[in-house]
PDB file of C-alpha atoms in Angstrom:
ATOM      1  CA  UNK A   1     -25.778  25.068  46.340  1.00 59.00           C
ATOM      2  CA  UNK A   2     -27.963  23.274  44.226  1.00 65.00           C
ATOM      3  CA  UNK A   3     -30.894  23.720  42.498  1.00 73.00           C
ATOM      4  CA  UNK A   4     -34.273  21.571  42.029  1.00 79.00           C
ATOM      5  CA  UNK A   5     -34.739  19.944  38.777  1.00 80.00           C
ATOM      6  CA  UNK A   6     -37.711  21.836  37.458  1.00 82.00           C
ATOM      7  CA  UNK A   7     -35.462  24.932  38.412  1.00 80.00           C
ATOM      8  CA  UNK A   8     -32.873  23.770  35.873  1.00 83.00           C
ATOM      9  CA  UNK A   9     -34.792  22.561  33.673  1.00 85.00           C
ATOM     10  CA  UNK A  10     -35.752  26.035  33.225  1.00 85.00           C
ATOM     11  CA  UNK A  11     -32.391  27.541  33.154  1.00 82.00           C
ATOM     12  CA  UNK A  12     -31.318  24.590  30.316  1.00 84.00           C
ATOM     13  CA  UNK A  13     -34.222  25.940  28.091  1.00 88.00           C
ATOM     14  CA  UNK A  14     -33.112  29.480  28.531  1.00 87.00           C
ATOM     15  CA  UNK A  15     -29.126  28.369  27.620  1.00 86.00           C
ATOM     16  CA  UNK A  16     -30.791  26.654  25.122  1.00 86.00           C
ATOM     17  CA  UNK A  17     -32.629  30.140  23.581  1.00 88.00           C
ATOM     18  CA  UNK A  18     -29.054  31.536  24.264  1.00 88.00           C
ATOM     19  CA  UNK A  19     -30.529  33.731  27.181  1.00 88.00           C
ATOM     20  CA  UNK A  20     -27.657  33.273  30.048  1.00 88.00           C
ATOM     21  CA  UNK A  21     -28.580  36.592  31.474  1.00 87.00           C
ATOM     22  CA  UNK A  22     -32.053  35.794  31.420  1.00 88.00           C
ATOM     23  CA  UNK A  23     -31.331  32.662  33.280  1.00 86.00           C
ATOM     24  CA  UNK A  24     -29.221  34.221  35.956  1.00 84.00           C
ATOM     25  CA  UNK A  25     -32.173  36.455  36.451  1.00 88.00           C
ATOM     26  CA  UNK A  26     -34.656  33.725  36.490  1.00 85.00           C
ATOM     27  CA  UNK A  27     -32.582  31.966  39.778  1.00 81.00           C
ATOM     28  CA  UNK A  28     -32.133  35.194  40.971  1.00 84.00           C
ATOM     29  CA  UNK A  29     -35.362  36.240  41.897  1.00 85.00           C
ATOM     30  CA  UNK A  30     -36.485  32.277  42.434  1.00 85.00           C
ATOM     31  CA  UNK A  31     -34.233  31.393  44.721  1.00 84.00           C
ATOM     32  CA  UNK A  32     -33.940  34.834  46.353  1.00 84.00           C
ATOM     33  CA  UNK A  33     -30.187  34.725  45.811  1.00 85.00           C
ATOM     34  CA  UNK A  34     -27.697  37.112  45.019  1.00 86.00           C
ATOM     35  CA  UNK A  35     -26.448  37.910  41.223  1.00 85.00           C
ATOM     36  CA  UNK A  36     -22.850  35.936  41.943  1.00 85.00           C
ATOM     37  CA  UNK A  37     -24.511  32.516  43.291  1.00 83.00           C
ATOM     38  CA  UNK A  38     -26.851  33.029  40.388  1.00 83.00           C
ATOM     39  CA  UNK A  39     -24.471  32.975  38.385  1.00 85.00           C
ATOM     40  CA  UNK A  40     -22.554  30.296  39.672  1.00 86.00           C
ATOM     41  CA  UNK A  41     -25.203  28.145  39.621  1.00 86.00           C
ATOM     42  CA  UNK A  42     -26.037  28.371  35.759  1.00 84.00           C
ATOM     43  CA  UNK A  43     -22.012  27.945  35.414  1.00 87.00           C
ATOM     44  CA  UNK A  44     -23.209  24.600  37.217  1.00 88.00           C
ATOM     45  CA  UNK A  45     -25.515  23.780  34.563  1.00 85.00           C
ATOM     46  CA  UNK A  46     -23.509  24.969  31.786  1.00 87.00           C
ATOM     47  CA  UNK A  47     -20.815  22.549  32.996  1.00 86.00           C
ATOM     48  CA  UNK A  48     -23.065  19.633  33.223  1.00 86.00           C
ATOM     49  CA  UNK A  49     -24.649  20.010  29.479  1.00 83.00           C
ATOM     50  CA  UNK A  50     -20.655  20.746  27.939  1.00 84.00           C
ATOM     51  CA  UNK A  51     -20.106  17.174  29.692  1.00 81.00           C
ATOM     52  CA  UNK A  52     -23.337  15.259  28.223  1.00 78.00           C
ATOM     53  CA  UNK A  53     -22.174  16.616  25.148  1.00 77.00           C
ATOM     54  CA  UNK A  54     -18.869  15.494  25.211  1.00 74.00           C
ATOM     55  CA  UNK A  55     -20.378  11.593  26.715  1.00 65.00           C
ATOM     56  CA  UNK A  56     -22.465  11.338  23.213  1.00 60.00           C
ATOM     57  CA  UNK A  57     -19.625  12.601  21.148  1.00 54.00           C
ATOM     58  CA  UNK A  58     -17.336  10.728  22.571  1.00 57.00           C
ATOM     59  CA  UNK A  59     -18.488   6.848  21.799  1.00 56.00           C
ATOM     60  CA  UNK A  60     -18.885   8.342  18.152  1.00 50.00           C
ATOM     61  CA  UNK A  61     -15.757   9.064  17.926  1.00 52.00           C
ATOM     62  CA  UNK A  62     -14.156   6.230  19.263  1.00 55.00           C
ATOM     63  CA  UNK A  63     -16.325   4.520  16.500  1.00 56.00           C
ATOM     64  CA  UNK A  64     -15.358   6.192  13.881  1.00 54.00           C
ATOM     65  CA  UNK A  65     -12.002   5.720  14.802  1.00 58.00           C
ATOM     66  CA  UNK A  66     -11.877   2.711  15.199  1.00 59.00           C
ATOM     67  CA  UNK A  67     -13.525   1.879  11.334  1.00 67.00           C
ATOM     68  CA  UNK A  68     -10.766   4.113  10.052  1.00 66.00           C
ATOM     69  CA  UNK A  69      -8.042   2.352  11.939  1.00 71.00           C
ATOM     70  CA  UNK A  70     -10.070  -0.952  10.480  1.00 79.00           C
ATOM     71  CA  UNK A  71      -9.410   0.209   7.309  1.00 80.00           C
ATOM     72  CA  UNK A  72      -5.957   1.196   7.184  1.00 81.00           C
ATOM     73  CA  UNK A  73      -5.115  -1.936   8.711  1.00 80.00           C
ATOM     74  CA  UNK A  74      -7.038  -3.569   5.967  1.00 84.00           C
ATOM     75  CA  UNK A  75      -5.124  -1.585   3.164  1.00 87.00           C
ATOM     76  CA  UNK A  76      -1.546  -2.309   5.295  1.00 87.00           C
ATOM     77  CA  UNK A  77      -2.148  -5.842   4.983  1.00 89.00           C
ATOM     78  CA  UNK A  78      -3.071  -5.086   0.968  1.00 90.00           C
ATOM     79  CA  UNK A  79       0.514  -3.649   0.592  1.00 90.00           C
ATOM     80  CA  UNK A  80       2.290  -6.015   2.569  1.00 90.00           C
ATOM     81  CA  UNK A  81       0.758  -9.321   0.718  1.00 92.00           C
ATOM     82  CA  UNK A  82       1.800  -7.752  -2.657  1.00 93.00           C
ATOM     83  CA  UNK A  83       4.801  -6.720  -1.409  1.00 91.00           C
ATOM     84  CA  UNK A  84       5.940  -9.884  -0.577  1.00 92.00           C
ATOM     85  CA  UNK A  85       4.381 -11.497  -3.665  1.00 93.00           C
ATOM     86  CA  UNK A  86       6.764  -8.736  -5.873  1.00 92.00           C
ATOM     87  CA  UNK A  87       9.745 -10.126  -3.326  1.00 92.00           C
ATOM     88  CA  UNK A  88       9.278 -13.862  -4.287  1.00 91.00           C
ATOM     89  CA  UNK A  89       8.712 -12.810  -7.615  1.00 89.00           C
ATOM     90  CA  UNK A  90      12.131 -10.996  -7.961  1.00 86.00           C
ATOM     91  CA  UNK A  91      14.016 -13.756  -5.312  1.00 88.00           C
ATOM     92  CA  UNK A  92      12.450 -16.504  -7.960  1.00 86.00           C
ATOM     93  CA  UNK A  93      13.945 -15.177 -11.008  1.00 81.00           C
ATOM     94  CA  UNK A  94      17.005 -14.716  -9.457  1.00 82.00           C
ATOM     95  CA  UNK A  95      17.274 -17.685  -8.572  1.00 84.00           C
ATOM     96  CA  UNK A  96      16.054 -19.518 -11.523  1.00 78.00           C
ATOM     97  CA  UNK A  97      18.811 -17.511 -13.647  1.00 76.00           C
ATOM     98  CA  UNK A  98      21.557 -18.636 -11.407  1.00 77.00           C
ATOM     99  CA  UNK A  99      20.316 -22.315 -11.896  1.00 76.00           C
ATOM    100  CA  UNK A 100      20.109 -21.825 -15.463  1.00 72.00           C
ATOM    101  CA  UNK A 101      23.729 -20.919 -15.658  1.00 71.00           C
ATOM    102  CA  UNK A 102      24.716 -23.152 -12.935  1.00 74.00           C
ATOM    103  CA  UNK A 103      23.479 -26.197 -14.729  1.00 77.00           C
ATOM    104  CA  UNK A 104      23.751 -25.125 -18.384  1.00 84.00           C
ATOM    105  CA  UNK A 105      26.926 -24.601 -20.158  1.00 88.00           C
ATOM    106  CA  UNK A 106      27.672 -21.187 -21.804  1.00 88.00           C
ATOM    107  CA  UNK A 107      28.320 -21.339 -25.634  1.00 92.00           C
ATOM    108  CA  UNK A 108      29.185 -18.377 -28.035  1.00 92.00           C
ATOM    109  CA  UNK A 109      26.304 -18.074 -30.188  1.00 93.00           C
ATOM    110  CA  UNK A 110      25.662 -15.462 -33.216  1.00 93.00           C
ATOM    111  CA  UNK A 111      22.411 -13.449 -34.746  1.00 94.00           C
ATOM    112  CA  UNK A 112      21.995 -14.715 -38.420  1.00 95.00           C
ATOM    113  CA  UNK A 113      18.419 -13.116 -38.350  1.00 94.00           C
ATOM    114  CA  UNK A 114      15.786 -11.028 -36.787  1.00 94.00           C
ATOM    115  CA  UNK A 115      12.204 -12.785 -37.724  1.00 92.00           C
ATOM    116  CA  UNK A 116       9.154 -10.631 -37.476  1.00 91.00           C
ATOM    117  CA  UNK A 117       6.186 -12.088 -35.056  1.00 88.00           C
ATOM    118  CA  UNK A 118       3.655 -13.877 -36.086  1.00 84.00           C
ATOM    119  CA  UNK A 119       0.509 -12.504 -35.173  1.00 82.00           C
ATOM    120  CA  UNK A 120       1.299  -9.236 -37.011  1.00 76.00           C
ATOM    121  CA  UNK A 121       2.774  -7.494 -34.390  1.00 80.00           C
ATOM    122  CA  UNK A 122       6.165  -5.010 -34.299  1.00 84.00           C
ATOM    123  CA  UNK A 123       8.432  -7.581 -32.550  1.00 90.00           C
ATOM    124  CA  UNK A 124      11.148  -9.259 -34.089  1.00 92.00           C
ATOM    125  CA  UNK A 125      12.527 -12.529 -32.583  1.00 91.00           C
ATOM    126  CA  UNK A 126      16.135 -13.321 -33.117  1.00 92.00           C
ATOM    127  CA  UNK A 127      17.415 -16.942 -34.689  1.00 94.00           C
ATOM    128  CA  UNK A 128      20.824 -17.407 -33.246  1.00 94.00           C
ATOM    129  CA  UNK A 129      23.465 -20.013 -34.325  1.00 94.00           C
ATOM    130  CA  UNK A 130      25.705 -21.758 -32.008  1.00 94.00           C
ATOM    131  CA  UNK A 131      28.426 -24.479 -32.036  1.00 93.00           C
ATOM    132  CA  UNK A 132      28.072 -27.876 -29.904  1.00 92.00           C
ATOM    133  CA  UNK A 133      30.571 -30.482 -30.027  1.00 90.00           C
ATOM    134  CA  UNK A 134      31.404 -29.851 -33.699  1.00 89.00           C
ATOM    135  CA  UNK A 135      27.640 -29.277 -34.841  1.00 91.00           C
ATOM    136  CA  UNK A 136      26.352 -26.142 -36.035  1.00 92.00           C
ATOM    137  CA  UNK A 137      22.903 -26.127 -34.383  1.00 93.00           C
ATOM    138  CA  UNK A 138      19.991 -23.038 -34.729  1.00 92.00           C
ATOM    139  CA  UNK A 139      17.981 -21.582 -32.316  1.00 91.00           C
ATOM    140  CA  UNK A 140      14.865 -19.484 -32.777  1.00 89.00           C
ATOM    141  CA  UNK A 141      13.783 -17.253 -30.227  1.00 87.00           C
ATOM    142  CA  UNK A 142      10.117 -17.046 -28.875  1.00 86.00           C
ATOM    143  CA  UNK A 143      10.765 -13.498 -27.329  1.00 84.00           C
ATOM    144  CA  UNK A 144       9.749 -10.649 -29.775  1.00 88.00           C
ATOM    145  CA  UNK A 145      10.742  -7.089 -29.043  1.00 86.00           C
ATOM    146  CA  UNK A 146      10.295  -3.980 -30.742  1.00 86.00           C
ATOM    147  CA  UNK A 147      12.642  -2.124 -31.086  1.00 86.00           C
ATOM    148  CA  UNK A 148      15.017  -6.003 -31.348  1.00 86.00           C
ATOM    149  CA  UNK A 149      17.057  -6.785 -28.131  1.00 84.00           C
ATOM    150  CA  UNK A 150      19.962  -7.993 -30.614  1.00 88.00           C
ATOM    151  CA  UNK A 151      21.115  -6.973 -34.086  1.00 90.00           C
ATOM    152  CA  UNK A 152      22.137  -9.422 -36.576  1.00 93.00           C
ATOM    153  CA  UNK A 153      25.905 -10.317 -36.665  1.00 92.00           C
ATOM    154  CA  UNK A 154      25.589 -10.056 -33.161  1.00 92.00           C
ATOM    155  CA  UNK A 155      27.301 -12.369 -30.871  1.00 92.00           C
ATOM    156  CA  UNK A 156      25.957 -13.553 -27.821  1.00 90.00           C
ATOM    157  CA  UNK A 157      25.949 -15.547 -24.925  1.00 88.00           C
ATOM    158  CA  UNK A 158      23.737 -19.269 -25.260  1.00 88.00           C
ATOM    159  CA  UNK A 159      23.183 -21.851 -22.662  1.00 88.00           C
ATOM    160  CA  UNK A 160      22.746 -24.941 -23.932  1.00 91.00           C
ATOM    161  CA  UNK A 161      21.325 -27.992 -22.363  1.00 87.00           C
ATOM    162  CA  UNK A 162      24.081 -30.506 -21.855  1.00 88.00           C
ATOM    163  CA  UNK A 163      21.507 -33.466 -21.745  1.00 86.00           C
ATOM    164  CA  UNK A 164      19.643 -32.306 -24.502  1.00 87.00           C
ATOM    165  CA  UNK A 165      21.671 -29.280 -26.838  1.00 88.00           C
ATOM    166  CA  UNK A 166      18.582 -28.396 -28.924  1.00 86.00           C
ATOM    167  CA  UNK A 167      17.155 -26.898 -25.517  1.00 83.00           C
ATOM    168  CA  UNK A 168      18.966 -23.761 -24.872  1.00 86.00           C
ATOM    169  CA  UNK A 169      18.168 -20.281 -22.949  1.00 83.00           C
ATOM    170  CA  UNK A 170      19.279 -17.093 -23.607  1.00 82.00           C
ATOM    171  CA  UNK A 171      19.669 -14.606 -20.691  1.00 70.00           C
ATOM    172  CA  UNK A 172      18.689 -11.277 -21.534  1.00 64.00           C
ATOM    173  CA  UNK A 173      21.294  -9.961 -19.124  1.00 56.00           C
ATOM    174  CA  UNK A 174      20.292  -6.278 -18.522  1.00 57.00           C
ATOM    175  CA  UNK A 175      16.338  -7.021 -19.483  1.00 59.00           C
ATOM    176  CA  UNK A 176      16.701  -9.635 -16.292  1.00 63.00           C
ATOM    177  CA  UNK A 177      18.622  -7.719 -13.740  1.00 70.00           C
ATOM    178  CA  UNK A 178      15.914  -4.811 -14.630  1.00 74.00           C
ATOM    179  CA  UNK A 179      13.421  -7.078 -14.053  1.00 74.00           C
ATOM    180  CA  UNK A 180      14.846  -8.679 -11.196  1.00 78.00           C
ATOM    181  CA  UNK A 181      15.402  -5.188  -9.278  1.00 83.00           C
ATOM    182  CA  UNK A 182      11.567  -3.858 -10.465  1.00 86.00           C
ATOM    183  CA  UNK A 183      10.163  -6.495  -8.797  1.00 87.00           C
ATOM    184  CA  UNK A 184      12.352  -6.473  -5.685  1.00 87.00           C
ATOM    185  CA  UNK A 185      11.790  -2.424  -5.228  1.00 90.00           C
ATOM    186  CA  UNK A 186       8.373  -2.199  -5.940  1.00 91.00           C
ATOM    187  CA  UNK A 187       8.129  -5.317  -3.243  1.00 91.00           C
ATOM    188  CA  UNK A 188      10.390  -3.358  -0.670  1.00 91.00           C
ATOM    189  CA  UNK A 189       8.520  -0.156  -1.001  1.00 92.00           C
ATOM    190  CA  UNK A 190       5.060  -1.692  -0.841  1.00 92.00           C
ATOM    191  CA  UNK A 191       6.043  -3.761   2.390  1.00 92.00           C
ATOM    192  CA  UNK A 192       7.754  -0.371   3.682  1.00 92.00           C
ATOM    193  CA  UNK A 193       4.589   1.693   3.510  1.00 91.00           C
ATOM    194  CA  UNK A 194       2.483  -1.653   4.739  1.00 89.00           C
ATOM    195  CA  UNK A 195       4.309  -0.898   7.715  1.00 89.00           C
ATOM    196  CA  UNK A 196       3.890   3.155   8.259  1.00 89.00           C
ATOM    197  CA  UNK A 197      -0.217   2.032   7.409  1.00 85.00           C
ATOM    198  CA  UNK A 198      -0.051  -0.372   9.884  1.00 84.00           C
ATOM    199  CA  UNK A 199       1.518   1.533  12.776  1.00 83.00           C
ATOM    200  CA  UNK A 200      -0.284   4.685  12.294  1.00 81.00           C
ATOM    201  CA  UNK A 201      -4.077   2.217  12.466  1.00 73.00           C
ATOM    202  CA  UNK A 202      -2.684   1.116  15.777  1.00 73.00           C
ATOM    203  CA  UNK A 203      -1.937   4.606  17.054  1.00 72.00           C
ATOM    204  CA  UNK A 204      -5.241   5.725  15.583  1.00 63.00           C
ATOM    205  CA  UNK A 205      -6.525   3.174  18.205  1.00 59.00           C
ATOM    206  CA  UNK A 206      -5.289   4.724  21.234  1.00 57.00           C
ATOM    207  CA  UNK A 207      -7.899   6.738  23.480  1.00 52.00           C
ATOM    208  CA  UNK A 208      -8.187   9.899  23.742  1.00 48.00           C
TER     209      UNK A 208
END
C-alpha cells in the first residue's frame, strides 16, 4: 500500500518532531486503516528517509576518503624519494671507499700531532707522517673531531696517491662503515614504511 505524497509529507514532519505514534495515528484515521498497516506504512517512510540519508552521506565520504588516501599517497612517495636518496647516499660512499683503496696504495703512517681547528672550535685535526719511496712526507688532516679520532704516536693506515704522493686519504674505518650503514638503514626503513603508506592509500580507496 502506498500513500499520497501530501500524506507523507505529513508523516515525515511528525518523524521529524520524533512523534512515530502520532504518525501511525495520523494514517490511521486518514486512510481508515488498521493500526498494523499504519504502521507499516510509516516503517515505509522511515526506510526511505534512513536511505536519503545514507545517498548524501555517502558521496561525502567517498570524498573524504579519497583526499586522505591523496595524502598518504603523497607522504608514501615523500618516504620513498628520501629513502632512496639515503640508499645512493650509503651505495656512493661505499663505493667511493672501495675505489679509494682499489686505486691508492696503503702506507703505514704515524700521529706526530693533534692541531686544534681554526675557527676556534673543540676539534683537533691530526698531522700524520708517512714514508714514500724513501721520503718522509707530512700530511695534515682537514677533519677536526672532538673528542680526536686518533691519539698521537698513533699508527695508522694512509693511502697515498701513486701519481701524485702528496695527495693521500685517510679512511676513518669505523666512522665510514657507521656512516655507510646510517645511511643505508635509515634509506631501507623509510622505503619500507613508503610502502605500508602506500598500500594502505590504495585500500583506503576501495568502496564501501
Amino acid at each position: 500500500m502506498a500513500i499520497n505524497p501530501e500524506y507523507e509529507n505529513e508523516v515525515r514532519l511528525l518523524l521529524k518532531q520524533n512523534k512515530r505514534f502520532e504518525a501511525v495515528r495520523y494514517l490511521q484515521n486518514t486512510l481508515n486503516v488498521s493500526n498494523t498497516d499504519a504502521d507499516r506504512l510509516v516503517q515505509a517512510v522511515e526506510n526511505e528517509i534512513a536511505l536519503e540519508k545514507q545517498q548524501v552521506l555517502n558521496p561525502a565520504a567517498e570524498t573524504a576518503k579519497g583526499c586522505g588516501s591523496m595524502v598518504i599517497k603523497v607522504i608514501s612517495f615523500g618516504f620513498g624519494f628520501f629513502g632512496v636518496v639515503f640508499i645512493l647516499i650509503g651505495i656512493g660512499a661505499y663505493l667511493l671507499f672501495n675505489y679509494i683503496e682499489a686505486d691508492a696504495v696503503e702506507v703505514q703512517g704515524h700521529v706526530v700531532d693533534l692541531r686544534p681547528s681554526p675557527n676556534g672550535g673543540d676539534g683537533f685535526a691530526p698531522v700524520i707522517e708517512y714514508e714514500w719511496n724513501g721520503q718522509t712526507k707530512t700530511h695534515q688532516s682537514e677533519v677536526y673531531s672532538s673528542p680526536p679520532d686518533f691519539e698521537t704516536g698513533q699508527m695508522v693506515p694512509v693511502y697515498v696517491n701513486p701519481s701524485n704522493p702528496d695527495i693521500v686519504t685517510i679512511i676513518y674505518e669505523e666512522t665510514g662503515w657507521i656512516f655507510i650503514s646510517v645511511f643505508g638503514g635509515i634509506g631501507a626503513v623509510f622505503i619500507v614504511i613508503a610502502i605500508v603508506l602506500f598500500r594502505f592509500g590504495k585500500k583506503m580507496n576501495r568502496p564501501l
